[in-house]
Amino acid sequence: MTGDDALPGPDMTPPDIDDRAIAAHVPRLRRYATALVGNRSDADDLVQDCVEKALANRHALRDPSKLGGWLMTILHNLHISGQRGRRRRGAEVPVDDLADDLALSAPPADRGAVRDFVRAFAQLTDEHRTILLLTGMEGLSYREVAEVLELPIGTVMSRLARAREKLRVLLDGGTQQVVRRIK
C-alpha cells in the first residue's frame, strides 16, 4: 500500500478538511452561538472552543461533506456542557437584561416588536429555542437538525411544532392550541 492509498488516521487529516475549510464556517458558527448565548463575547468564546476542538479532532470526521453539521454539533454540545456547568455554579444573567441591547440593532419603529420577540423567545425552553434557531435562523433541514442534535427526525418535527405554537401564543397573548402527536 502506498502513502496515497492510506486511510486517514489519528495523525493524518483528510485532504479536504484543512484550516481554511473549518475557518469558512466561523461566521455561521458565530451567528448561531450569538443567538444561543445572547452576547458576542460569550459567543466568540464558544466558537473559539468549537474551532479548537474541531482542529484537534478533525481526523474523526470521515465525510468532509458533513463538516458544517459536524461543527454545529460540536458547538451545540459545548453550549449544553457550559449550561450544565453554569447551573452547578449558580446565578446567570436573565435574557431580559439583554433585550434592550438586542433591540438596538432594529430600526426605532420596530424596537417594541423586537423586545416582545426577545422576551417571548427567552421564555421558551432551551430545547425549543435551539430547534427554532437551527431551522429558522440557520436554515437547516429537519434531517440536518436531527444530526446536529443527535435526535430522531420525528422528535425534531414535534419539538419544532410545539416551539412554534408556544412562541405564537407568547407573542399573541392568545390561548395555546394543543399540539398532539398522531400515532
Short mmCIF file of N, CA, C and O in Angstrom, two decimals, residues 1 5 31-32 47 61 80 88-89 98 101 115 121 126 128 144 149 160 172:
data_model
loop_
_atom_site.label_atom_id
_atom_site.label_comp_id
_atom_site.label_asym_id
_atom_site.label_seq_id
_atom_site.Cartn_x
_atom_site.Cartn_y
_atom_site.Cartn_z
N MET A 1 0.86 -1.17 0.00
CA MET A 1 0.00 0.00 0.00
C MET A 1 0.90 1.23 0.00
O MET A 1 1.78 1.36 0.82
N ASP A 5 -2.64 5.60 -0.81
CA ASP A 5 -3.76 4.70 -0.58
C ASP A 5 -4.15 4.65 0.90
O ASP A 5 -5.17 4.06 1.23
N ARG A 31 -22.79 33.27 14.33
CA ARG A 31 -24.18 33.72 14.31
C ARG A 31 -25.04 32.81 15.21
O ARG A 31 -25.82 33.28 16.02
N TYR A 32 -24.87 31.52 15.07
CA TYR A 32 -25.64 30.57 15.88
C TYR A 32 -25.27 30.70 17.36
O TYR A 32 -26.13 30.73 18.23
N VAL A 47 -17.36 29.83 20.02
CA VAL A 47 -16.86 29.50 18.68
C VAL A 47 -15.38 29.13 18.74
O VAL A 47 -14.95 28.16 18.09
N LEU A 61 -13.63 13.10 11.65
CA LEU A 61 -14.66 13.32 10.64
C LEU A 61 -14.29 12.52 9.40
O LEU A 61 -13.30 12.80 8.74
N ILE A 80 -24.26 23.12 25.56
CA ILE A 80 -25.00 22.35 26.56
C ILE A 80 -24.11 22.03 27.76
O ILE A 80 -24.53 22.16 28.91
N ARG A 88 -24.61 24.33 37.82
CA ARG A 88 -23.95 23.86 39.04
C ARG A 88 -23.33 25.02 39.79
O ARG A 88 -23.27 25.01 41.01
N ARG A 89 -22.84 26.03 39.05
CA ARG A 89 -22.18 27.16 39.69
C ARG A 89 -23.14 28.19 40.25
O ARG A 89 -22.79 28.94 41.15
N LEU A 98 -30.75 41.58 28.56
CA LEU A 98 -30.10 41.77 27.27
C LEU A 98 -31.07 42.24 26.19
O LEU A 98 -30.65 42.61 25.11
N ASP A 101 -30.37 45.56 24.61
CA ASP A 101 -29.18 45.56 23.76
C ASP A 101 -29.46 44.93 22.41
O ASP A 101 -29.04 45.41 21.38
N ARG A 115 -38.31 43.73 21.13
CA ARG A 115 -38.32 43.47 22.57
C ARG A 115 -39.33 42.39 22.93
O ARG A 115 -39.05 41.49 23.71
N PHE A 121 -39.16 34.78 23.27
CA PHE A 121 -38.17 33.75 22.93
C PHE A 121 -37.44 33.28 24.19
O PHE A 121 -37.17 32.10 24.35
N ASP A 126 -34.92 25.60 26.54
CA ASP A 126 -33.69 25.50 25.75
C ASP A 126 -33.90 24.65 24.50
O ASP A 126 -33.41 24.98 23.42
N HIS A 128 -36.65 24.18 22.79
CA HIS A 128 -37.43 24.90 21.79
C HIS A 128 -36.63 26.01 21.14
O HIS A 128 -36.71 26.21 19.92
N GLU A 144 -30.88 17.64 8.97
CA GLU A 144 -29.65 18.24 9.46
C GLU A 144 -29.75 18.57 10.95
O GLU A 144 -28.80 18.35 11.71
N LEU A 149 -28.34 17.62 16.59
CA LEU A 149 -28.79 17.41 17.96
C LEU A 149 -28.80 15.94 18.37
O LEU A 149 -29.12 15.62 19.51
N LEU A 160 -40.33 21.18 17.03
CA LEU A 160 -40.46 22.40 16.24
C LEU A 160 -41.91 22.88 16.23
O LEU A 160 -42.18 24.07 16.41
N ASP A 172 -48.78 36.49 20.73
CA ASP A 172 -50.17 36.94 20.54
C ASP A 172 -50.92 37.16 21.84
O ASP A 172 -51.93 37.84 21.85
#
